[in-house]
């Protein structure tokens, strides 16, 4: 449909589809194994409003999935359900085979005990739009907190791991700074380091750059690209179409609680067939038309 | 009016004892109230409706009846419910429950002042509710609620005067007793006021000291 969404104009940007080597040995012991996250017929209502209408989705190990769609389409709710921050009320979400959030009893479905929920999602890392750092702790304190309290590491070990994580996001020199002393982009990178410290098998990003000034978006996306390159399994809700085009293995377009289109970035951004998707992408095109005019 | 210091010097031992009883019932009542208030607040903020509704009713009951009446009920009405307490435990219990509901409301606003997202982040990392309260919410809310807490503590100090009606020999009981014995009502009542003044002043000083301490802790992070 258009190539404007892909950074680099006419020069085809290296996308994951083209550059990525096939996974060394995707655990083939049985088909289920390599699927980190499985959603089947997930539904969710707020009162009378049905915000998710039976979502089916599988995320394979090392896959990067981007969720796009207009606001109110349910993409954030879907992502938050994957960490059970929202209680989905139909269907099943399984993380590495384990049912998340619910347990089936003879009397029907019950909310699982908190300890069990934590057990199932302990390999899920979450990054929020608003960073959600703890303002009374330093950057290092934020990263180390869960290492100390949940993983029960000694102060020394936690600090060592924490510093390594901060270094990974390029913020080792800001270890002693409080969140309020950091820019938005730096805060988000600390938040990413905090999630990474727990060695998650899958990372969920809920519009990680939407609260940032435009010039700070790049540094966060850069960290995320590095993660993707290292083989991290990621689900990203984003408005950054360029990022989705370059980094995603598959892109999912949600509208009104349904998956309207799914495919590779090429299929979604260049060969969109669904009218709703075309219309959605057209908005981005219109916004970027300014640059086109300037060039012409 | 001639002031006769012997009114007080003759009863110095009793007055000192009364002062200690007031200090003791007050501080025990405050500690009980803080603990109770914290429990109620946590149950209200994190509990389900099954816990929330009865607690709400309980809070409204205590808040809308006079302390004097509650105290009478605990001490004189208690035995009919199978609770017979000595005056001092009854007084501490009454003070603790009365203070507890107010402390609970203060804690509740404190809990709600910490952004939800911070707890979601903790949740996702596997940090337990209790750990979040202790490590994330309390340190942040303390700065905000400390003045309100100190205020309520001073109110409780003055409410200890009511304990005299259930025969607790605290400051008010002792000094009004001396007053009716010697007919020096004005002197003893003034003395009584000074006694409470000293206690409340001590308490507010302690409060201010804590506020600067907590404030200094928080000001290490410029907003």
Coordinates of C-alpha atoms in Angstrom, one line a residue:
Chain A
X1 CA 0.0 0.0 0.0
X2 CA 2.8 2.4 0.9
X3 CA 6.4 2.4 1.7
X4 CA 6.3 5.7 3.6
X5 CA 5.9 3.9 6.9
X6 CA 9.2 2.2 6.4
X7 CA 12.0 4.5 7.4
X8 CA 14.6 5.1 4.7
X9 CA 12.3 6.1 1.8
X10 CA 12.9 4.1 -1.3
X11 CA 15.8 2.3 0.0
X12 CA 14.4 -0.9 1.4
X13 CA 15.2 -0.9 5.1
X14 CA 16.6 -4.1 6.5
X15 CA 13.6 -5.7 8.1
X16 CA 13.6 -8.8 10.3
X17 CA 11.9 -10.7 7.6
X18 CA 14.8 -10.2 5.3
X19 CA 17.8 -10.1 7.5
X20 CA 17.0 -12.5 10.3
X21 CA 18.7 -15.8 10.2
X22 CA 16.4 -18.7 10.9
X23 CA 16.3 -19.7 14.5
X24 CA 19.1 -22.1 15.3
X25 CA 17.0 -24.9 16.5
X26 CA 13.5 -23.9 17.5
X27 CA 12.8 -26.5 20.2
X28 CA 10.9 -28.9 18.1
X29 CA 10.5 -31.7 20.7
X30 CA 6.8 -31.0 20.5
X31 CA 4.9 -28.2 18.8
X32 CA 3.6 -26.7 22.1
X33 CA 7.0 -26.2 23.5
X34 CA 8.3 -23.3 21.5
X35 CA 5.1 -21.4 22.0
X36 CA 5.8 -19.1 24.9
X37 CA 2.4 -17.5 25.0
X38 CA -0.9 -18.9 23.7
X39 CA -4.2 -17.1 23.8
X40 CA -7.3 -18.9 22.8
X41 CA -10.7 -17.2 22.5
X42 CA -9.8 -14.5 25.0
X43 CA -12.7 -12.2 25.8
X44 CA -13.1 -9.3 28.2
X45 CA -16.0 -7.0 29.0
X46 CA -16.2 -3.8 31.0
X47 CA -19.8 -3.9 32.0
X48 CA -21.8 -4.1 28.8
X49 CA -18.9 -3.1 26.6
X50 CA -17.1 -6.1 25.1
X51 CA -13.6 -4.9 24.6
X52 CA -12.0 -8.2 23.6
X53 CA -14.0 -10.5 21.4
X54 CA -12.4 -13.9 21.3
X55 CA -8.7 -13.3 20.5
X56 CA -6.6 -16.2 19.3
X57 CA -2.9 -15.6 19.3
X58 CA 0.3 -17.6 19.6
X59 CA 3.7 -16.1 20.2
X60 CA 6.7 -18.4 19.5
X61 CA 10.0 -18.2 21.2
X62 CA 12.1 -15.2 20.0
X63 CA 9.2 -13.9 18.0
X64 CA 8.4 -10.2 18.1
X65 CA 4.7 -9.4 17.7
X66 CA 3.5 -5.8 17.4
X67 CA -0.1 -4.9 18.2
X68 CA -1.4 -1.9 16.3
X69 CA -4.8 -0.4 16.1
X70 CA -6.8 2.8 16.8
X71 CA -7.2 3.9 20.4
X72 CA -10.0 2.0 22.1
X73 CA -9.4 -1.1 19.9
X74 CA -8.5 -3.2 23.0
X75 CA -4.8 -3.6 22.3
X76 CA -3.7 -2.3 25.7
X77 CA -6.3 -4.4 27.4
X78 CA -5.2 -7.4 25.5
X79 CA -1.5 -6.8 26.5
X80 CA -2.4 -6.1 30.1
X81 CA -4.4 -9.4 30.2
X82 CA -1.2 -11.2 29.3
X83 CA 0.2 -10.1 32.6
X84 CA -3.2 -10.6 34.3
X85 CA -3.3 -6.9 35.2
X86 CA -6.8 -7.2 33.6
X87 CA -8.9 -10.2 34.5
X88 CA -9.9 -11.6 31.1
X89 CA -13.3 -13.3 31.5
X90 CA -13.4 -15.7 28.6
X91 CA -11.0 -18.1 27.0
X92 CA -7.5 -19.0 28.2
X93 CA -4.1 -17.4 28.3
X94 CA -1.3 -19.8 28.7
X95 CA 2.3 -18.9 29.5
X96 CA 4.6 -21.7 28.6
X97 CA 1.7 -24.1 29.0
X98 CA 0.4 -22.8 32.3
X99 CA -3.0 -21.2 32.6
X100 CA -2.7 -17.6 33.7
X101 CA -4.9 -16.1 36.5
X102 CA -7.6 -18.7 36.7
X103 CA -8.0 -22.2 38.0
X104 CA -10.7 -24.6 37.0
X105 CA -12.6 -26.2 39.9
X106 CA -15.8 -28.3 40.0
X107 CA -17.8 -25.2 40.7
X108 CA -16.4 -23.5 37.6
X109 CA -13.6 -21.0 37.2
X110 CA -12.1 -19.2 40.1
X111 CA -9.4 -16.6 40.4
X112 CA -6.2 -18.4 41.2
X113 CA -4.4 -17.6 44.4
X114 CA -2.0 -14.7 44.1
X115 CA 1.0 -16.9 44.7
X116 CA 0.0 -19.1 41.8
X117 CA -0.6 -16.1 39.5
X118 CA 2.9 -14.8 40.4
X119 CA 4.3 -18.3 39.7
X120 CA 2.8 -18.4 36.2
X121 CA 3.8 -14.9 35.2
X122 CA 7.3 -14.9 36.8
X123 CA 8.8 -15.2 33.4
X124 CA 6.8 -12.3 32.0
X125 CA 8.4 -8.8 32.1
X126 CA 6.1 -5.7 31.7
X127 CA 7.0 -2.2 30.6
X128 CA 4.4 0.5 30.9
X129 CA 3.5 3.6 29.1
X130 CA 4.0 5.7 32.2
X131 CA 7.2 3.9 33.3
X132 CA 5.8 3.3 36.8
X133 CA 9.1 3.6 38.5
X134 CA 9.1 4.0 42.3
X135 CA 10.0 7.6 42.8
X136 CA 11.5 7.2 46.3
X137 CA 14.1 4.7 45.1
X138 CA 17.2 5.3 42.9
X139 CA 17.5 3.8 39.4
X140 CA 19.6 1.0 40.9
X141 CA 17.1 0.7 43.8
X142 CA 14.3 0.2 41.3
X143 CA 16.2 -2.5 39.5
X144 CA 17.3 -4.3 42.6
X145 CA 14.1 -4.3 44.6
X146 CA 12.6 -7.4 43.1
X147 CA 15.9 -9.1 43.0
X148 CA 16.2 -8.6 46.7
X149 CA 12.6 -9.3 47.8
X150 CA 11.5 -11.8 45.2
X151 CA 14.6 -13.6 44.1
X152 CA 16.1 -13.1 47.6
X153 CA 19.5 -12.3 46.3
X154 CA 22.1 -10.8 48.7
X155 CA 22.6 -7.1 48.6
X156 CA 25.9 -7.5 46.8
X157 CA 24.6 -10.0 44.2
X158 CA 21.5 -7.8 43.5
X159 CA 23.7 -4.8 43.1
X160 CA 26.0 -6.5 40.7
X161 CA 23.1 -7.8 38.6
X162 CA 21.3 -4.5 38.8
X163 CA 24.4 -2.6 37.6
X164 CA 24.8 -5.1 34.7
X165 CA 21.2 -4.4 33.7
X166 CA 21.6 -0.6 33.9
X167 CA 24.7 -1.0 31.8
X168 CA 22.8 -2.9 29.2
X169 CA 20.4 0.0 28.8
X170 CA 23.3 2.4 28.8
X171 CA 22.5 4.0 32.2
X172 CA 25.1 2.6 34.5
X173 CA 26.3 6.2 35.2
X174 CA 22.8 7.1 36.4
X175 CA 22.5 4.3 39.0
X176 CA 22.3 6.7 41.9
X177 CA 19.9 9.1 40.3
X178 CA 16.2 9.3 41.3
X179 CA 13.5 8.9 38.7
X180 CA 12.7 12.6 38.9
X181 CA 16.3 13.4 37.9
X182 CA 16.0 11.4 34.7
X183 CA 14.5 12.2 31.4
X184 CA 11.5 10.3 30.2
X185 CA 13.6 8.2 27.9
X186 CA 16.0 7.4 30.6
X187 CA 13.2 6.5 33.0
X188 CA 11.7 4.1 30.5
X189 CA 15.1 2.5 30.0
X190 CA 15.4 2.0 33.8
X191 CA 12.0 0.4 33.7
X192 CA 13.1 -1.9 31.0
X193 CA 16.2 -2.8 33.0
X194 CA 14.0 -3.4 36.0
X195 CA 11.9 -5.9 34.1
X196 CA 15.0 -7.6 32.4
X197 CA 16.7 -8.1 35.8
X198 CA 14.2 -10.8 36.5
X199 CA 15.3 -12.7 33.4
X200 CA 11.9 -12.9 31.8
X201 CA 11.2 -15.3 28.9
X202 CA 8.8 -12.8 27.3
X203 CA 8.6 -9.0 27.5
X204 CA 5.4 -7.1 27.2
X205 CA 5.5 -3.4 26.2
X206 CA 2.5 -1.2 26.6
X207 CA 3.0 1.8 24.3
X208 CA 6.5 2.3 25.7
X209 CA 7.2 5.5 23.8
X210 CA 3.8 7.2 23.8
X211 CA 4.5 9.3 26.9
X212 CA 7.9 10.5 25.6
X213 CA 9.0 13.6 23.9
X214 CA 9.7 12.8 20.2
X215 CA 13.4 13.3 20.5
X216 CA 13.6 10.7 23.3
X217 CA 11.7 8.0 21.5
X218 CA 14.8 6.8 19.6
X219 CA 16.9 5.8 22.6
X220 CA 14.1 3.6 23.9
X221 CA 13.4 1.9 20.6
X222 CA 17.1 1.3 20.2
X223 CA 17.2 -0.7 23.4
X224 CA 14.1 -2.6 22.3
X225 CA 15.7 -3.4 18.9
X226 CA 18.8 -4.7 20.7
X227 CA 16.6 -7.0 22.8
X228 CA 14.8 -8.3 19.7
X229 CA 18.1 -9.0 18.1
X230 CA 19.3 -11.0 21.1
X231 CA 16.3 -13.2 20.6
X232 CA 13.9 -11.9 23.3
X233 CA 10.3 -12.8 22.8
X234 CA 8.4 -9.6 22.7
X235 CA 4.8 -8.4 22.4
X236 CA 4.7 -4.6 21.8
X237 CA 1.7 -2.4 21.6
X238 CA 2.9 0.6 19.6
X239 CA 2.1 3.5 17.4
X240 CA 5.6 3.5 16.0
X241 CA 4.9 2.0 12.6
X242 CA 8.6 2.3 11.6
X243 CA 9.6 0.2 14.6
X244 CA 6.9 -2.4 13.8
X245 CA 7.9 -2.5 10.2
X246 CA 11.6 -3.0 11.0
X247 CA 11.6 -5.2 14.1
X248 CA 8.4 -7.2 14.1
X249 CA 8.1 -10.8 12.9
X250 CA 4.3 -10.4 12.8
X251 CA 2.0 -7.4 13.1
X252 CA -1.5 -7.7 14.4
X253 CA -4.1 -5.1 13.6
X254 CA -6.8 -4.8 16.2
X255 CA -10.1 -2.9 15.8
X256 CA -13.1 -3.0 18.2
X257 CA -11.8 -5.9 20.1
X258 CA -11.1 -8.2 17.2
X259 CA -8.1 -9.1 15.2
X260 CA -8.8 -7.7 11.8
X261 CA -5.6 -8.5 10.1
X262 CA -2.4 -10.3 10.9
X263 CA 0.7 -10.9 8.9
X264 CA 4.3 -10.0 8.3
X265 CA 5.1 -6.3 8.3
X266 CA 5.2 -6.5 4.5
X267 CA 1.7 -7.9 4.3
X268 CA 0.3 -5.4 6.8
X269 CA 2.0 -2.2 5.6
X270 CA 2.3 -2.8 1.9
X271 CA -0.4 -5.2 0.9
X272 CA -3.2 -4.2 3.3
X273 CA -6.5 -5.6 2.0
X274 CA -8.9 -4.9 4.8
X275 CA -10.6 -1.5 4.4
X276 CA -10.4 -0.8 8.2
X277 CA -6.6 -1.4 8.1
X278 CA -6.2 0.7 5.0
X279 CA -8.1 3.6 6.6
X280 CA -6.0 3.3 9.8
X281 CA -2.7 3.4 7.8
X282 CA -3.9 6.3 5.7
X283 CA -3.9 8.4 8.9
X284 CA -0.2 7.8 9.3
X285 CA 0.3 8.5 5.6
X286 CA -1.5 11.8 5.9
X287 CA 0.5 12.8 8.9
X288 CA 3.8 12.0 7.0
X289 CA 2.7 13.6 3.8
X290 CA 4.3 16.8 5.0
X291 CA 7.8 15.2 4.5
X292 CA 6.9 14.0 1.1
X293 CA 5.9 17.5 0.0
X294 CA 9.1 18.9 1.3
X295 CA 11.1 16.4 -0.7
X296 CA 9.2 17.0 -3.8
Chain B
X1 CA -7.4 34.8 95.1
X2 CA -4.3 33.8 96.9
X3 CA -2.3 31.0 95.4
X4 CA -1.3 28.3 97.8
X5 CA 1.4 26.1 96.4
X6 CA 0.8 23.6 99.2
X7 CA -2.3 22.4 97.3
X8 CA 0.1 20.8 94.8
X9 CA 3.1 20.1 96.9
X10 CA 1.0 18.1 99.3
X11 CA -0.2 15.9 96.5
X12 CA 2.9 15.8 94.3
X13 CA 3.0 12.0 94.3
X14 CA -0.6 11.6 93.2
X15 CA -0.2 14.2 90.5
X16 CA 2.9 12.6 89.2
X17 CA 1.2 9.2 89.2
X18 CA -1.8 10.7 87.4
X19 CA 0.5 12.2 84.8
X20 CA 2.1 8.8 84.2
X21 CA -1.3 7.1 83.9
X22 CA -2.4 9.7 81.3
X23 CA 0.9 9.3 79.4
X24 CA 0.6 5.5 79.6
X25 CA -3.0 5.1 78.5
X26 CA -2.5 7.7 75.8
X27 CA 0.5 6.1 74.3
X28 CA -0.9 2.6 74.5
X29 CA -4.2 3.9 73.0
X30 CA -2.2 5.5 70.2
X31 CA -0.2 2.4 69.4
X32 CA -3.4 0.2 69.4
X33 CA -5.2 2.8 67.3
X34 CA -2.3 3.0 64.7
X35 CA -2.2 -0.8 64.5
X36 CA -6.0 -1.1 64.2
X37 CA -6.2 1.8 61.8
X38 CA -3.6 0.2 59.5
X39 CA -5.4 -3.1 59.5
X40 CA -8.7 -1.4 58.7
X41 CA -7.2 0.7 56.0
X42 CA -5.4 -2.2 54.4
X43 CA -8.6 -4.3 54.5
X44 CA -10.6 -1.5 53.0
X45 CA -8.1 -0.7 50.2
X46 CA -7.2 -4.2 49.2
X47 CA -10.1 -6.3 50.5
X48 CA -13.2 -7.4 48.8
X49 CA -16.7 -6.0 49.5
X50 CA -17.3 -8.8 52.0
X51 CA -14.7 -7.0 54.2
X52 CA -15.3 -3.5 53.1
X53 CA -19.0 -3.1 53.8
X54 CA -18.9 -4.1 57.5
X55 CA -15.8 -2.0 58.1
X56 CA -17.5 1.0 56.5
X57 CA -20.5 0.5 58.9
X58 CA -18.2 0.1 61.9
X59 CA -16.2 3.3 61.0
X60 CA -19.4 5.3 60.6
X61 CA -20.8 3.9 63.9
X62 CA -17.7 5.0 65.8
X63 CA -17.3 8.3 64.1
X64 CA -20.9 9.3 64.7
X65 CA -21.1 8.5 68.4
X66 CA -19.5 10.4 71.3
X67 CA -16.3 8.9 72.8
X68 CA -17.9 9.2 76.3
X69 CA -20.8 7.0 75.3
X70 CA -18.5 4.4 73.7
X71 CA -16.4 4.3 76.8
X72 CA -19.4 3.8 79.0
X73 CA -20.6 1.0 76.7
X74 CA -17.2 -0.8 76.8
X75 CA -16.7 -0.5 80.5
X76 CA -20.3 -0.8 82.0
X77 CA -22.0 -2.5 79.0
X78 CA -19.1 -4.9 78.3
X79 CA -20.0 -7.4 81.0
X80 CA -23.4 -8.0 79.4
X81 CA -21.6 -9.1 76.2
X82 CA -19.2 -11.2 78.2
X83 CA -16.3 -8.7 78.1
X84 CA -15.4 -7.5 81.6
X85 CA -12.3 -5.4 81.6
X86 CA -10.4 -3.6 84.3
X87 CA -10.7 0.2 83.9
X88 CA -7.3 0.7 82.4
X89 CA -7.5 -2.0 79.7
X90 CA -11.1 -0.9 78.9
X91 CA -9.8 2.7 78.6
X92 CA -7.0 1.8 76.3
X93 CA -9.3 -0.4 74.2
X94 CA -11.8 2.4 73.9
X95 CA -9.1 5.0 73.0
X96 CA -7.6 2.6 70.5
X97 CA -10.8 1.8 68.7
X98 CA -11.9 5.5 68.7
X99 CA -8.5 6.6 67.4
X100 CA -8.3 3.6 65.1
X101 CA -11.1 4.5 62.8
X102 CA -9.7 8.0 62.3
X103 CA -6.2 6.6 61.7
X104 CA -7.8 4.2 59.2
X105 CA -9.3 7.1 57.2
X106 CA -5.9 8.9 57.2
X107 CA -4.1 5.7 56.1
X108 CA -6.7 5.1 53.4
X109 CA -6.2 8.5 51.8
X110 CA -2.4 7.8 52.0
X111 CA -2.7 4.5 50.2
X112 CA -4.8 6.0 47.5
X113 CA -2.2 8.8 47.0
X114 CA 0.3 6.4 45.6
X115 CA -0.3 5.9 41.8
X116 CA -1.8 2.5 40.9
X117 CA 0.7 1.9 38.2
X118 CA 3.5 1.6 40.7
X119 CA 1.7 -1.3 42.3
X120 CA 1.0 -2.9 38.9
X121 CA 4.8 -2.7 38.3
X122 CA 5.5 -4.4 41.6
X123 CA 2.8 -7.0 40.9
X124 CA 4.3 -7.9 37.6
X125 CA 7.7 -8.4 39.3
X126 CA 6.2 -10.8 41.8
X127 CA 6.5 -8.5 44.7
X128 CA 3.8 -9.4 47.3
X129 CA 1.1 -7.1 48.5
X130 CA 2.7 -6.9 52.0
X131 CA 6.1 -6.0 50.5
X132 CA 4.5 -3.3 48.3
X133 CA 2.8 -1.8 51.2
X134 CA 5.9 -1.8 53.3
X135 CA 8.5 -0.9 50.6
X136 CA 6.6 1.2 48.1
X137 CA 3.4 2.7 49.6
X138 CA 4.3 3.5 53.2
X139 CA 7.5 5.4 52.5
X140 CA 5.8 7.6 50.0
X141 CA 2.6 8.2 51.9
X142 CA 4.2 8.9 55.2
X143 CA 5.3 12.4 54.2
X144 CA 1.8 13.3 53.2
X145 CA -0.1 11.9 56.1
X146 CA 2.3 12.7 59.0
X147 CA 0.7 16.1 59.9
X148 CA -2.8 14.5 59.9
X149 CA -1.5 11.6 62.1
X150 CA 0.2 14.0 64.6
X151 CA -3.0 16.0 64.8
X152 CA -5.1 12.9 65.6
X153 CA -2.5 11.8 68.2
X154 CA -2.9 15.2 70.0
X155 CA -6.7 14.9 69.9
X156 CA -6.4 11.5 71.6
X157 CA -4.2 13.0 74.2
X158 CA -7.0 15.3 75.3
X159 CA -9.6 12.5 75.0
X160 CA -7.8 10.7 77.8
X161 CA -9.5 13.2 80.1
X162 CA -12.7 11.3 79.4
X163 CA -11.2 8.1 80.9
X164 CA -11.8 9.6 84.4
X165 CA -15.4 8.6 84.1
X166 CA -14.5 4.9 84.2
X167 CA -12.5 5.5 87.4
X168 CA -9.0 5.6 85.8
X169 CA -6.8 7.6 88.1
X170 CA -5.4 9.8 85.4
X171 CA -4.5 13.5 85.5
X172 CA -8.0 14.8 85.2
X173 CA -9.4 12.5 87.9
X174 CA -6.5 13.2 90.3
X175 CA -6.6 17.0 89.9
X176 CA -10.4 17.4 90.0
X177 CA -10.3 15.2 93.1
X178 CA -7.8 17.5 94.7
X179 CA -10.0 20.4 93.7
X180 CA -13.1 19.1 95.5
X181 CA -11.0 18.2 98.5
X182 CA -9.4 21.6 98.9
X183 CA -12.0 23.8 97.1
X184 CA -9.2 25.2 95.0
X185 CA -11.0 24.5 91.8
X186 CA -9.4 27.2 89.7
X187 CA -5.9 26.4 90.6
X188 CA -6.3 22.7 90.0
X189 CA -8.1 23.2 86.6
X190 CA -5.4 25.6 85.5
X191 CA -2.8 23.1 86.5
X192 CA -4.7 20.4 84.6
X193 CA -4.6 22.6 81.5
X194 CA -0.9 23.1 81.9
X195 CA -0.4 19.3 82.2
X196 CA -2.2 18.7 78.9
X197 CA -0.4 21.6 77.3
X198 CA 3.0 20.0 78.1
X199 CA 1.9 16.6 76.7
X200 CA 0.5 18.1 73.5
X201 CA 3.5 20.3 73.0
X202 CA 5.9 17.4 73.4
X203 CA 3.9 15.5 70.9
X204 CA 3.8 18.3 68.3
X205 CA 7.6 18.8 68.8
X206 CA 8.1 15.1 68.1
X207 CA 5.8 15.4 65.1
X208 CA 7.8 18.3 63.7
X209 CA 11.1 16.5 64.2
X210 CA 9.7 13.5 62.3
X211 CA 8.4 15.7 59.5
X212 CA 11.8 17.2 58.9
X213 CA 13.4 13.8 59.0
X214 CA 10.9 12.3 56.6
X215 CA 11.0 15.5 54.5
X216 CA 14.7 15.4 54.3
X217 CA 14.5 11.8 53.1
X218 CA 12.0 12.8 50.4
X219 CA 13.8 16.0 49.4
X220 CA 16.8 14.0 48.2
X221 CA 14.8 13.6 45.1
X222 CA 14.0 16.9 43.5
X223 CA 10.5 17.0 42.1

